[in-house]
mmCIF file of C-alpha atoms in Angstrom:
data_model
loop_
_atom_site.group_PDB
_atom_site.id
_atom_site.type_symbol
_atom_site.label_atom_id
_atom_site.label_comp_id
_atom_site.label_asym_id
_atom_site.label_seq_id
_atom_site.Cartn_x
_atom_site.Cartn_y
_atom_site.Cartn_z
ATOM 1 C CA MET I 1091 72.593 73.030 111.059
ATOM 2 C CA SER I 1092 68.844 72.912 110.263
ATOM 3 C CA LEU I 1093 67.983 70.169 107.786
ATOM 4 C CA THR I 1094 66.017 71.644 104.848
ATOM 5 C CA TRP I 1095 65.648 68.242 103.213
ATOM 6 C CA PRO I 1096 62.175 67.657 101.661
ATOM 7 C CA VAL I 1097 59.528 65.857 103.746
ATOM 8 C CA TYR I 1098 57.515 63.048 102.099
ATOM 9 C CA HIS I 1099 54.284 62.108 103.762
ATOM 10 C CA LEU I 1100 53.514 58.426 103.122
ATOM 11 C CA GLY I 1101 50.185 57.763 104.791
ATOM 12 C CA VAL I 1102 49.883 54.251 106.313
ATOM 13 C CA ILE I 1103 52.795 51.980 105.360
ATOM 14 C CA ASP I 1104 54.745 49.068 106.757
ATOM 15 C CA SER I 1105 57.523 51.278 108.235
ATOM 16 C CA THR I 1106 59.359 54.394 107.306
ATOM 17 C CA ASN I 1107 62.721 52.510 107.601
ATOM 18 C CA SER I 1108 61.453 49.797 105.263
ATOM 19 C CA GLU I 1109 60.452 52.428 102.732
ATOM 20 C CA ALA I 1110 63.827 54.135 103.212
ATOM 21 C CA ARG I 1111 65.674 50.885 102.444
ATOM 22 C CA ARG I 1112 63.593 50.360 99.305
ATOM 23 C CA ARG I 1113 64.500 53.779 98.053
ATOM 24 C CA ALA I 1114 68.135 53.500 98.916
ATOM 25 C CA LYS I 1115 68.472 50.103 97.328
ATOM 26 C CA ALA I 1116 66.893 51.515 94.147
ATOM 27 C CA GLY I 1117 69.833 53.935 94.182
ATOM 28 C CA ASP I 1118 67.940 57.008 93.283
ATOM 29 C CA PHE I 1119 67.011 59.314 96.156
ATOM 30 C CA ASP I 1120 67.713 62.790 97.482
ATOM 31 C CA ASP I 1121 68.379 63.404 101.160
ATOM 32 C CA CYS I 1122 64.897 63.540 102.748
ATOM 33 C CA TRP I 1123 62.634 62.792 105.622
ATOM 34 C CA LEU I 1124 59.965 60.068 105.282
ATOM 35 C CA ILE I 1125 56.911 60.453 107.543
ATOM 36 C CA ALA I 1126 54.048 57.972 108.111
ATOM 37 C CA GLU I 1127 50.650 58.598 109.495
ATOM 38 C CA ALA I 1128 50.727 55.064 110.971
ATOM 39 C CA GLN I 1129 52.899 51.956 110.572
ATOM 40 C CA THR I 1130 51.675 48.374 110.249
ATOM 41 C CA ALA I 1131 55.087 46.808 110.798
ATOM 42 C CA GLY I 1132 57.211 49.242 112.838
ATOM 43 C CA ARG I 1133 60.329 47.775 114.226
ATOM 44 C CA GLY I 1134 63.186 48.717 116.475
ATOM 45 C CA ARG I 1135 66.560 47.450 117.512
ATOM 46 C CA LEU I 1136 66.962 43.580 117.328
ATOM 47 C CA GLN I 1137 63.794 43.508 115.161
ATOM 48 C CA ARG I 1138 61.594 44.220 118.140
ATOM 49 C CA PRO I 1139 58.098 45.470 117.107
ATOM 50 C CA TRP I 1140 57.297 49.159 117.560
ATOM 51 C CA ILE I 1141 53.622 49.754 118.114
ATOM 52 C CA SER I 1142 52.684 52.632 115.812
ATOM 53 C CA PRO I 1143 49.202 54.261 116.370
ATOM 54 C CA SER I 1144 48.094 57.360 114.574
ATOM 55 C CA GLY I 1145 48.948 60.550 116.444
ATOM 56 C CA ASN I 1146 52.566 59.699 117.200
ATOM 57 C CA LEU I 1147 55.601 60.634 115.042
ATOM 58 C CA PHE I 1148 57.022 57.958 112.755
ATOM 59 C CA SER I 1149 59.914 59.338 110.750
ATOM 60 C CA THR I 1150 63.106 58.346 109.002
ATOM 61 C CA ALA I 1151 65.910 60.626 107.823
ATOM 62 C CA LEU I 1152 67.372 59.048 104.684
ATOM 63 C CA PHE I 1153 70.598 60.580 103.459
ATOM 64 C CA HIS I 1154 73.972 59.999 101.854
ATOM 65 C CA GLU I 1155 76.717 59.953 104.449
ATOM 66 C CA PRO I 1156 80.132 60.978 103.077
ATOM 67 C CA GLY I 1157 81.788 60.002 106.350
ATOM 68 C CA GLY I 1158 80.781 56.370 105.892
ATOM 69 C CA ILE I 1159 80.769 53.818 108.773
ATOM 70 C CA PRO I 1160 82.838 55.950 111.198
ATOM 71 C CA VAL I 1161 80.165 58.683 111.190
ATOM 72 C CA ALA I 1162 77.230 56.195 110.930
ATOM 73 C CA SER I 1163 78.391 54.501 114.135
ATOM 74 C CA ARG I 1164 77.926 57.759 116.034
ATOM 75 C CA ILE I 1165 74.387 58.426 114.655
ATOM 76 C CA PRO I 1166 72.521 56.243 117.241
ATOM 77 C CA PHE I 1167 73.939 58.544 119.942
ATOM 78 C CA ALA I 1168 73.195 61.680 117.828
ATOM 79 C CA GLY I 1169 69.619 60.444 117.313
ATOM 80 C CA ALA I 1170 69.044 59.841 120.974
ATOM 81 C CA LEU I 1171 70.517 63.254 121.863
ATOM 82 C CA ALA I 1172 68.240 64.853 119.287
ATOM 83 C CA VAL I 1173 65.209 63.279 120.960
ATOM 84 C CA SER I 1174 66.395 64.538 124.358
ATOM 85 C CA ASP I 1175 66.775 68.003 122.820
ATOM 86 C CA VAL I 1176 63.197 67.780 121.461
ATOM 87 C CA ALA I 1177 61.747 66.650 124.771
ATOM 88 C CA ALA I 1178 63.655 69.417 126.598
ATOM 89 C CA GLN I 1179 62.142 71.919 124.288
ATOM 90 C CA LEU I 1180 58.478 70.696 124.236
ATOM 91 C CA ALA I 1181 58.330 69.277 127.753
ATOM 92 C CA PRO I 1182 60.937 71.281 129.673
ATOM 93 C CA ASP I 1183 60.000 69.892 133.102
ATOM 94 C CA ALA I 1184 60.544 66.241 132.026
ATOM 95 C CA PRO I 1185 63.811 64.736 133.300
ATOM 96 C CA VAL I 1186 64.927 63.006 130.072
ATOM 97 C CA ARG I 1187 67.683 60.472 130.468
ATOM 98 C CA LEU I 1188 69.408 58.267 127.906
ATOM 99 C CA LYS I 1189 69.744 54.588 128.513
ATOM 100 C CA TRP I 1190 72.552 53.096 126.485
ATOM 101 C CA PRO I 1191 72.778 53.048 123.567
ATOM 102 C CA ASN I 1192 69.816 55.176 122.492
ATOM 103 C CA ASP I 1193 66.725 54.858 124.584
ATOM 104 C CA ALA I 1194 65.267 58.215 125.676
ATOM 105 C CA ARG I 1195 63.421 57.760 128.875
ATOM 106 C CA VAL I 1196 61.639 59.851 131.500
ATOM 107 C CA ASN I 1197 61.445 58.205 135.048
ATOM 108 C CA GLY I 1198 62.163 54.899 133.455
ATOM 109 C CA ALA I 1199 59.447 55.148 130.778
ATOM 110 C CA LYS I 1200 60.427 55.085 127.158
ATOM 111 C CA ILE I 1201 59.428 58.076 124.914
ATOM 112 C CA SER I 1202 61.007 57.092 121.591
ATOM 113 C CA GLY I 1203 62.317 54.376 119.446
ATOM 114 C CA ILE I 1204 65.421 54.665 117.243
ATOM 115 C CA LEU I 1205 66.645 52.324 114.508
ATOM 116 C CA ILE I 1206 69.787 53.161 112.403
ATOM 117 C CA GLU I 1207 70.303 51.193 109.195
ATOM 118 C CA THR I 1208 73.025 51.647 106.581
ATOM 119 C CA GLY I 1209 73.968 50.341 103.170
ATOM 120 C CA GLY I 1210 75.921 51.024 99.993
ATOM 121 C CA GLN I 1211 79.548 52.040 99.801
ATOM 122 C CA GLY I 1212 81.770 54.900 98.781
ATOM 123 C CA ALA I 1213 79.850 57.917 97.475
ATOM 124 C CA GLU I 1214 76.689 55.796 97.580
ATOM 125 C CA PHE I 1215 76.853 54.991 101.297
ATOM 126 C CA TRP I 1216 73.508 55.776 102.873
ATOM 127 C CA VAL I 1217 72.001 56.037 106.354
ATOM 128 C CA ALA I 1218 68.336 55.504 107.322
ATOM 129 C CA ALA I 1219 67.865 57.092 110.737
ATOM 130 C CA GLY I 1220 64.419 55.969 111.946
ATOM 131 C CA ILE I 1221 63.060 57.951 114.904
ATOM 132 C CA GLY I 1222 59.652 57.380 116.423
ATOM 133 C CA ILE I 1223 58.423 59.623 119.193
ATOM 134 C CA ASN I 1224 55.374 59.043 121.372
ATOM 135 C CA VAL I 1225 53.463 62.289 120.902
ATOM 136 C CA THR I 1226 49.858 61.651 121.989
ATOM 137 C CA SER I 1227 49.924 58.092 123.240
ATOM 138 C CA ALA I 1228 52.196 55.648 125.028
ATOM 139 C CA PRO I 1229 51.606 52.263 123.373
ATOM 140 C CA GLU I 1230 52.071 48.988 125.325
ATOM 141 C CA GLY I 1231 54.107 46.128 124.076
ATOM 142 C CA ALA I 1232 57.480 47.793 123.776
ATOM 143 C CA GLY I 1233 59.022 45.537 126.395
ATOM 144 C CA GLN I 1234 59.209 48.380 128.953
ATOM 145 C CA MET I 1235 57.089 51.202 130.312
ATOM 146 C CA ALA I 1236 56.339 54.057 127.925
ATOM 147 C CA THR I 1237 55.191 57.653 128.127
ATOM 148 C CA SER I 1238 54.275 60.430 125.702
ATOM 149 C CA LEU I 1239 55.014 64.135 125.267
ATOM 150 C CA HIS I 1240 51.350 64.897 125.880
ATOM 151 C CA SER I 1241 51.442 63.130 129.226
ATOM 152 C CA LEU I 1242 54.649 64.959 130.187
ATOM 153 C CA ARG I 1243 53.260 68.315 129.195
ATOM 154 C CA GLY I 1244 49.842 67.892 130.710
ATOM 155 C CA ASP I 1245 48.247 70.473 128.478
ATOM 156 C CA ALA I 1246 47.219 70.981 124.854
ATOM 157 C CA VAL I 1247 47.979 68.034 122.568
ATOM 158 C CA LEU I 1248 51.001 68.418 120.257
ATOM 159 C CA THR I 1249 50.765 67.271 116.706
ATOM 160 C CA PRO I 1250 53.318 65.041 114.959
ATOM 161 C CA GLU I 1251 54.124 68.052 112.714
ATOM 162 C CA ASP I 1252 54.967 70.190 115.811
ATOM 163 C CA VAL I 1253 57.388 67.470 116.900
ATOM 164 C CA LEU I 1254 58.873 66.954 113.444
ATOM 165 C CA THR I 1255 59.759 70.653 113.204
ATOM 166 C CA ALA I 1256 61.689 70.463 116.476
ATOM 167 C CA LEU I 1257 63.260 67.152 115.456
ATOM 168 C CA ARG I 1258 64.500 68.302 112.113
ATOM 169 C CA ASP I 1259 66.427 71.171 113.760
ATOM 170 C CA ALA I 1260 67.688 69.084 116.610
ATOM 171 C CA PHE I 1261 68.804 66.103 114.463
ATOM 172 C CA GLY I 1262 70.491 68.507 112.041
ATOM 173 C CA ARG I 1263 72.646 69.942 114.853
ATOM 174 C CA ARG I 1264 73.439 66.523 116.197
ATOM 175 C CA LEU I 1265 74.336 65.075 112.844
ATOM 176 C CA GLU I 1266 76.743 67.997 112.212
ATOM 177 C CA GLN I 1267 78.226 67.242 115.637
ATOM 178 C CA ALA I 1268 78.644 63.573 114.726
ATOM 179 C CA ARG I 1269 80.392 64.493 111.541
ATOM 180 C CA GLN I 1270 82.961 66.563 113.380
ATOM 181 C CA GLY I 1271 83.901 63.631 115.797
ATOM 182 C CA PHE I 1272 82.633 61.681 118.668
ATOM 183 C CA GLU I 1273 84.106 63.334 121.715
ATOM 184 C CA THR I 1274 81.493 66.150 122.090
ATOM 185 C CA LEU I 1275 78.691 63.711 121.411
ATOM 186 C CA ARG I 1276 80.092 61.405 124.104
ATOM 187 C CA LEU I 1277 80.378 64.141 126.672
ATOM 188 C CA ASP I 1278 76.822 65.402 125.927
ATOM 189 C CA TRP I 1279 75.551 61.855 126.167
ATOM 190 C CA LEU I 1280 77.121 61.392 129.602
ATOM 191 C CA LYS I 1281 75.508 64.559 130.894
ATOM 192 C CA VAL I 1282 72.057 62.902 130.536
ATOM 193 C CA ALA I 1283 73.125 59.231 130.845
ATOM 194 C CA GLU I 1284 70.781 57.079 132.828
ATOM 195 C CA GLY I 1285 72.463 55.031 135.474
ATOM 196 C CA LEU I 1286 75.903 56.735 135.371
ATOM 197 C CA GLY I 1287 77.698 55.865 138.669
ATOM 198 C CA GLN I 1288 75.036 53.310 139.458
ATOM 199 C CA THR I 1289 74.939 49.540 139.406
ATOM 200 C CA ILE I 1290 73.430 48.154 136.177
ATOM 201 C CA SER I 1291 72.895 44.820 134.576
ATOM 202 C CA VAL I 1292 73.829 44.083 130.938
ATOM 203 C CA SER I 1293 72.356 41.073 129.355
ATOM 204 C CA ARG I 1294 74.615 39.473 126.709
ATOM 205 C CA ASN I 1295 73.222 36.370 125.039
ATOM 206 C CA GLY I 1296 71.048 35.854 128.142
ATOM 207 C CA ASP I 1297 73.916 36.064 130.662
ATOM 208 C CA PRO I 1298 73.758 39.126 132.951
ATOM 209 C CA LEU I 1299 76.884 41.129 133.697
ATOM 210 C CA ILE I 1300 76.550 43.316 136.769
ATOM 211 C CA GLY I 1301 78.710 46.319 137.545
ATOM 212 C CA VAL I 1302 78.844 50.079 138.115
ATOM 213 C CA LEU I 1303 78.502 52.183 134.954
ATOM 214 C CA GLU I 1304 81.604 54.371 135.003
ATOM 215 C CA ASP I 1305 81.901 55.872 131.560
ATOM 216 C CA MET I 1306 81.313 55.542 127.842
ATOM 217 C CA ALA I 1307 84.447 54.737 125.847
ATOM 218 C CA GLU I 1308 85.666 56.585 122.760
ATOM 219 C CA ASP I 1309 84.007 53.992 120.497
ATOM 220 C CA GLY I 1310 80.641 54.202 122.292
ATOM 221 C CA SER I 1311 81.129 51.064 124.424
ATOM 222 C CA LEU I 1312 80.134 50.983 128.037
ATOM 223 C CA VAL I 1313 82.851 50.932 130.760
ATOM 224 C CA LEU I 1314 81.749 48.962 133.765
ATOM 225 C CA ARG I 1315 83.507 48.362 137.048
ATOM 226 C CA LEU I 1316 82.790 44.785 138.225
ATOM 227 C CA PRO I 1317 82.249 43.828 141.855
ATOM 228 C CA ASP I 1318 85.880 42.318 141.939
ATOM 229 C CA GLY I 1319 87.310 45.679 140.843
ATOM 230 C CA ARG I 1320 88.095 44.712 137.287
ATOM 231 C CA GLN I 1321 87.049 46.991 134.403
ATOM 232 C CA GLU I 1322 84.905 45.544 131.678
ATOM 233 C CA ILE I 1323 84.232 47.013 128.193
ATOM 234 C CA VAL I 1324 80.726 46.192 126.873
ATOM 235 C CA ARG I 1325 80.075 46.661 123.183
ATOM 236 C CA ALA I 1326 76.643 45.070 122.914
ATOM 237 C CA GLY I 1327 73.843 44.042 125.231
ATOM 238 C CA ASP I 1328 70.575 45.147 126.847
ATOM 239 C CA VAL I 1329 71.006 47.379 129.842
ATOM 240 C CA SER I 1330 68.799 47.489 132.969
ATOM 241 C CA LEU I 1331 69.169 49.573 136.043
ATOM 242 C CA ILE I 1332 69.225 47.284 139.111
ATOM 243 C CA GLY I 1333 65.844 47.662 140.644
ATOM 244 C CA SER I 1334 64.607 49.777 137.723
ATOM 245 C CA GLY I 1335 63.998 47.539 134.740
#
């Protein structure tokens, strides 16, 4: 499913997700893409800042979601898979892996930021799927190493418009997949999961939980095997590969 929603170019704004929330709360919007040239207050998960220099892609897909919360809960995984699809298309030699829940990384360096926000209810339930992709530069200050599509390709510079074209198609396919259920998304995510079968650390309220990443559960939680053999289900936390960061 290719998304033919209109694209609105917003110039320099605080963030595309903030603009999406304003439009959604006003209650009068069509399904659309919001694109910024640069952001002055970009943000990611847990309100972490997302550095937003001109030349990278800053986008939010704002849309009504008839499937409500059950579908919306799958969209972080759909968005991450869409970014991995884009990277596979535009930088085919790059080994993109997904770090739970939705960090797309290449050799431990982050290439995108994803923030999913929702609101409303019933027929007015909306989703703002913010997706930023490092196109020409890899800004510092994201809390981990970063890379860009230009660095991974090593040739002519891509434009944000080039990447948006690929993202609209990829996100459309993954959104349709999410609307049909979670199982195929889960299996596709596991194919490119970073750390599967390896020892990882999950920080929950500052306390690390260490175990082997065995699986992702049907609700998107991580399944860890602890050193004492017990199985632990993790529904929230920051993941680090042991010795990777």
